[in-house]
């Protein structure tokens, strides 16, 4: 009876997939809720001023004169509700969500993100990836992101937009990806 040695050791991982969080985050939902509440408050204040009746449980907006206070409050409320509509649409579509998939067997990297109207996908042969780049910039507008340095192209960002990732998570993810792709890790 012959013993097969084909499954004697652990096989290297062939596919690495990293999910990317989009705009459906708690911070965005809280901002959209605050803008919606404020916009409704301004509109109700404007309407109270026009009708002469208090439509809000706090304050006495009916005592405001319609021109200019009530009218300006109405414009602020309308602008806030238009902004809130945009924010809720972006959250509903989950713009920016997607994944990074690196497949050794196929020799391809697929970077996919959800846009407003369509899915955005970029395929890159693994042999064209030169390095994994870690960018860390602190200050007023901090940036912490991972990017792929690709032959003949600009750096391709891999991490989400918005809240900067914790430095430890960024380094760990970058090191894991560089090991998987067998390329250097730059920027540390």
mmCIF file of C-alpha atoms in Angstrom:
data_model
loop_
_atom_site.group_PDB
_atom_site.id
_atom_site.type_symbol
_atom_site.label_atom_id
_atom_site.label_comp_id
_atom_site.label_asym_id
_atom_site.label_seq_id
_atom_site.Cartn_x
_atom_site.Cartn_y
_atom_site.Cartn_z
ATOM 1 C CA UNK A 1 0.000 0.000 0.000
ATOM 2 C CA UNK A 2 1.549 3.313 -1.122
ATOM 3 C CA UNK A 3 1.380 6.475 0.994
ATOM 4 C CA UNK A 4 0.819 9.761 -0.813
ATOM 5 C CA UNK A 5 2.959 12.714 0.231
ATOM 6 C CA UNK A 6 0.907 15.252 -1.724
ATOM 7 C CA UNK A 7 -0.901 16.503 1.396
ATOM 8 C CA UNK A 8 1.993 16.171 3.830
ATOM 9 C CA UNK A 9 2.456 19.905 4.586
ATOM 10 C CA UNK A 10 0.472 23.119 4.646
ATOM 11 C CA UNK A 11 -0.191 24.539 1.180
ATOM 12 C CA UNK A 12 0.464 28.222 0.620
ATOM 13 C CA UNK A 13 -2.607 30.397 0.476
ATOM 14 C CA UNK A 14 -3.622 31.069 -3.130
ATOM 15 C CA UNK A 15 -6.170 33.896 -2.686
ATOM 16 C CA UNK A 16 -6.074 36.897 -0.361
ATOM 17 C CA UNK A 17 -9.224 39.006 -0.181
ATOM 18 C CA UNK A 18 -9.509 42.230 1.813
ATOM 19 C CA UNK A 19 -12.937 43.848 2.258
ATOM 20 C CA UNK A 20 -13.037 47.662 2.086
ATOM 21 C CA UNK A 21 -15.553 49.628 4.129
ATOM 22 C CA UNK A 22 -17.539 52.207 2.172
ATOM 23 C CA UNK A 23 -19.609 55.169 3.237
ATOM 24 C CA UNK A 24 -22.034 53.104 5.344
ATOM 25 C CA UNK A 25 -20.264 53.932 8.613
ATOM 26 C CA UNK A 26 -21.642 55.052 11.957
ATOM 27 C CA UNK A 27 -19.956 58.472 11.724
ATOM 28 C CA UNK A 28 -21.597 59.187 8.348
ATOM 29 C CA UNK A 29 -24.997 58.046 9.616
ATOM 30 C CA UNK A 30 -24.716 60.324 12.661
ATOM 31 C CA UNK A 31 -23.756 63.321 10.490
ATOM 32 C CA UNK A 32 -26.642 62.641 8.084
ATOM 33 C CA UNK A 33 -29.084 62.339 11.003
ATOM 34 C CA UNK A 34 -27.832 65.624 12.527
ATOM 35 C CA UNK A 35 -28.108 67.485 9.203
ATOM 36 C CA UNK A 36 -31.625 66.086 8.635
ATOM 37 C CA UNK A 37 -32.761 67.091 12.141
ATOM 38 C CA UNK A 38 -31.280 70.579 11.781
ATOM 39 C CA UNK A 39 -32.815 71.072 8.346
ATOM 40 C CA UNK A 40 -36.259 70.045 9.586
ATOM 41 C CA UNK A 41 -35.859 72.368 12.558
ATOM 42 C CA UNK A 42 -35.017 75.326 10.314
ATOM 43 C CA UNK A 43 -37.937 74.551 7.988
ATOM 44 C CA UNK A 44 -40.403 74.238 10.875
ATOM 45 C CA UNK A 45 -39.100 77.503 12.322
ATOM 46 C CA UNK A 46 -39.637 79.205 8.967
ATOM 47 C CA UNK A 47 -43.123 77.740 8.612
ATOM 48 C CA UNK A 48 -43.994 78.772 12.188
ATOM 49 C CA UNK A 49 -42.894 82.321 11.384
ATOM 50 C CA UNK A 50 -45.051 82.384 8.237
ATOM 51 C CA UNK A 51 -48.188 80.851 9.837
ATOM 52 C CA UNK A 52 -47.896 82.662 13.171
ATOM 53 C CA UNK A 53 -48.260 79.360 15.112
ATOM 54 C CA UNK A 54 -45.568 77.533 17.070
ATOM 55 C CA UNK A 55 -44.910 74.234 15.289
ATOM 56 C CA UNK A 56 -41.875 73.403 17.437
ATOM 57 C CA UNK A 57 -42.129 72.364 21.104
ATOM 58 C CA UNK A 58 -39.228 74.618 22.138
ATOM 59 C CA UNK A 59 -38.888 78.382 21.805
ATOM 60 C CA UNK A 60 -41.402 80.674 20.159
ATOM 61 C CA UNK A 61 -40.592 80.693 16.436
ATOM 62 C CA UNK A 62 -44.003 82.209 15.618
ATOM 63 C CA UNK A 63 -42.738 85.508 17.057
ATOM 64 C CA UNK A 64 -40.051 85.820 14.363
ATOM 65 C CA UNK A 65 -40.865 88.150 11.502
ATOM 66 C CA UNK A 66 -41.316 86.356 8.194
ATOM 67 C CA UNK A 67 -39.025 88.769 6.342
ATOM 68 C CA UNK A 68 -36.041 88.373 6.721
ATOM 69 C CA UNK A 69 -35.666 85.857 9.637
ATOM 70 C CA UNK A 70 -38.303 83.317 8.629
ATOM 71 C CA UNK A 71 -37.346 83.440 4.979
ATOM 72 C CA UNK A 72 -33.635 82.960 5.713
ATOM 73 C CA UNK A 73 -34.424 80.089 8.109
ATOM 74 C CA UNK A 74 -36.429 78.429 5.334
ATOM 75 C CA UNK A 75 -33.511 78.735 2.896
ATOM 76 C CA UNK A 76 -31.137 77.250 5.477
ATOM 77 C CA UNK A 77 -33.583 74.398 6.062
ATOM 78 C CA UNK A 78 -33.939 73.725 2.345
ATOM 79 C CA UNK A 79 -30.153 73.704 1.857
ATOM 80 C CA UNK A 80 -29.723 71.342 4.825
ATOM 81 C CA UNK A 81 -32.364 68.925 3.531
ATOM 82 C CA UNK A 82 -30.755 68.875 0.077
ATOM 83 C CA UNK A 83 -27.408 68.060 1.708
ATOM 84 C CA UNK A 84 -29.097 65.399 3.865
ATOM 85 C CA UNK A 85 -30.649 63.831 0.750
ATOM 86 C CA UNK A 86 -27.191 63.584 -0.816
ATOM 87 C CA UNK A 87 -25.689 62.089 2.377
ATOM 88 C CA UNK A 88 -28.455 59.495 2.742
ATOM 89 C CA UNK A 89 -28.096 58.551 -0.945
ATOM 90 C CA UNK A 90 -24.337 58.036 -0.559
ATOM 91 C CA UNK A 91 -24.938 55.954 2.570
ATOM 92 C CA UNK A 92 -27.702 53.932 0.898
ATOM 93 C CA UNK A 93 -25.573 53.128 -2.154
ATOM 94 C CA UNK A 94 -22.542 52.547 0.124
ATOM 95 C CA UNK A 95 -20.161 54.401 -2.183
ATOM 96 C CA UNK A 96 -16.561 53.245 -1.846
ATOM 97 C CA UNK A 97 -17.345 49.763 -0.539
ATOM 98 C CA UNK A 98 -15.629 46.891 -2.246
ATOM 99 C CA UNK A 99 -12.725 44.504 -1.993
ATOM 100 C CA UNK A 100 -9.121 43.879 -2.966
ATOM 101 C CA UNK A 101 -8.585 40.326 -4.251
ATOM 102 C CA UNK A 102 -5.141 38.919 -4.975
ATOM 103 C CA UNK A 103 -5.162 35.528 -6.719
ATOM 104 C CA UNK A 104 -1.831 33.737 -7.148
ATOM 105 C CA UNK A 105 -3.301 30.915 -9.235
ATOM 106 C CA UNK A 106 -4.751 33.327 -11.806
ATOM 107 C CA UNK A 107 -1.839 35.765 -11.451
ATOM 108 C CA UNK A 108 -4.260 38.686 -11.111
ATOM 109 C CA UNK A 109 -5.148 41.379 -8.605
ATOM 110 C CA UNK A 110 -8.698 42.736 -8.737
ATOM 111 C CA UNK A 111 -9.466 46.036 -7.027
ATOM 112 C CA UNK A 112 -13.212 46.707 -6.982
ATOM 113 C CA UNK A 113 -15.200 49.638 -5.556
ATOM 114 C CA UNK A 114 -18.842 50.689 -5.698
ATOM 115 C CA UNK A 115 -19.394 54.065 -7.376
ATOM 116 C CA UNK A 116 -22.520 56.184 -7.784
ATOM 117 C CA UNK A 117 -23.677 54.682 -11.046
ATOM 118 C CA UNK A 118 -21.501 51.631 -11.593
ATOM 119 C CA UNK A 119 -18.994 49.222 -10.159
ATOM 120 C CA UNK A 120 -15.384 50.304 -10.680
ATOM 121 C CA UNK A 121 -12.944 47.419 -11.185
ATOM 122 C CA UNK A 122 -9.244 47.410 -11.981
ATOM 123 C CA UNK A 123 -7.393 44.211 -12.896
ATOM 124 C CA UNK A 124 -3.615 44.115 -12.576
ATOM 125 C CA UNK A 125 -1.263 41.231 -13.356
ATOM 126 C CA UNK A 126 0.611 40.305 -10.159
ATOM 127 C CA UNK A 127 3.952 40.431 -12.003
ATOM 128 C CA UNK A 128 3.468 44.222 -12.532
ATOM 129 C CA UNK A 129 3.195 44.943 -8.791
ATOM 130 C CA UNK A 130 6.549 46.289 -7.631
ATOM 131 C CA UNK A 131 5.860 47.058 -3.952
ATOM 132 C CA UNK A 132 3.276 47.690 -1.245
ATOM 133 C CA UNK A 133 3.551 51.300 -0.118
ATOM 134 C CA UNK A 134 2.543 52.580 3.329
ATOM 135 C CA UNK A 135 1.804 56.321 3.447
ATOM 136 C CA UNK A 136 1.595 58.029 6.849
ATOM 137 C CA UNK A 137 1.090 61.772 7.110
ATOM 138 C CA UNK A 138 0.001 63.369 10.374
ATOM 139 C CA UNK A 139 -1.118 66.916 11.040
ATOM 140 C CA UNK A 140 -4.218 68.895 10.156
ATOM 141 C CA UNK A 141 -5.239 66.549 7.340
ATOM 142 C CA UNK A 142 -3.858 63.135 8.354
ATOM 143 C CA UNK A 143 -3.476 60.349 5.807
ATOM 144 C CA UNK A 144 -2.777 56.721 6.526
ATOM 145 C CA UNK A 145 -3.196 54.429 3.576
ATOM 146 C CA UNK A 146 -1.851 51.439 1.732
ATOM 147 C CA UNK A 147 -1.144 51.625 -1.983
ATOM 148 C CA UNK A 148 0.277 49.356 -4.633
ATOM 149 C CA UNK A 149 3.262 50.564 -6.615
ATOM 150 C CA UNK A 150 2.488 49.260 -10.109
ATOM 151 C CA UNK A 151 4.866 49.247 -13.070
ATOM 152 C CA UNK A 152 4.003 52.043 -15.533
ATOM 153 C CA UNK A 153 1.069 53.414 -13.481
ATOM 154 C CA UNK A 154 0.373 55.733 -10.604
ATOM 155 C CA UNK A 155 0.174 54.265 -7.106
ATOM 156 C CA UNK A 156 -3.146 52.475 -6.637
ATOM 157 C CA UNK A 157 -4.754 53.108 -3.203
ATOM 158 C CA UNK A 158 -6.096 50.053 -1.375
ATOM 159 C CA UNK A 159 -7.568 51.362 1.888
ATOM 160 C CA UNK A 160 -10.800 53.218 2.540
ATOM 161 C CA UNK A 161 -11.201 56.966 2.331
ATOM 162 C CA UNK A 162 -12.135 58.910 5.436
ATOM 163 C CA UNK A 163 -11.122 57.947 8.928
ATOM 164 C CA UNK A 164 -7.400 57.123 9.122
ATOM 165 C CA UNK A 165 -6.621 53.517 10.039
ATOM 166 C CA UNK A 166 -4.777 52.840 13.299
ATOM 167 C CA UNK A 167 -1.041 52.660 12.602
ATOM 168 C CA UNK A 168 -0.696 49.104 13.962
ATOM 169 C CA UNK A 169 -3.495 47.825 11.689
ATOM 170 C CA UNK A 170 -2.010 49.627 8.694
ATOM 171 C CA UNK A 171 1.454 48.121 9.272
ATOM 172 C CA UNK A 172 0.077 44.621 9.888
ATOM 173 C CA UNK A 173 -2.127 44.673 6.772
ATOM 174 C CA UNK A 174 0.707 46.068 4.650
ATOM 175 C CA UNK A 175 3.182 43.465 5.890
ATOM 176 C CA UNK A 176 0.688 40.628 5.307
ATOM 177 C CA UNK A 177 0.027 41.809 1.751
ATOM 178 C CA UNK A 178 3.728 42.301 0.953
ATOM 179 C CA UNK A 179 4.499 38.765 2.214
ATOM 180 C CA UNK A 180 1.638 37.318 0.155
ATOM 181 C CA UNK A 181 2.720 39.145 -3.023
ATOM 182 C CA UNK A 182 6.425 38.550 -2.294
ATOM 183 C CA UNK A 183 7.280 42.229 -2.892
ATOM 184 C CA UNK A 184 8.966 44.804 -0.644
ATOM 185 C CA UNK A 185 7.069 46.979 1.849
ATOM 186 C CA UNK A 186 7.927 50.658 1.386
ATOM 187 C CA UNK A 187 7.369 53.697 3.528
ATOM 188 C CA UNK A 188 8.105 52.433 7.054
#
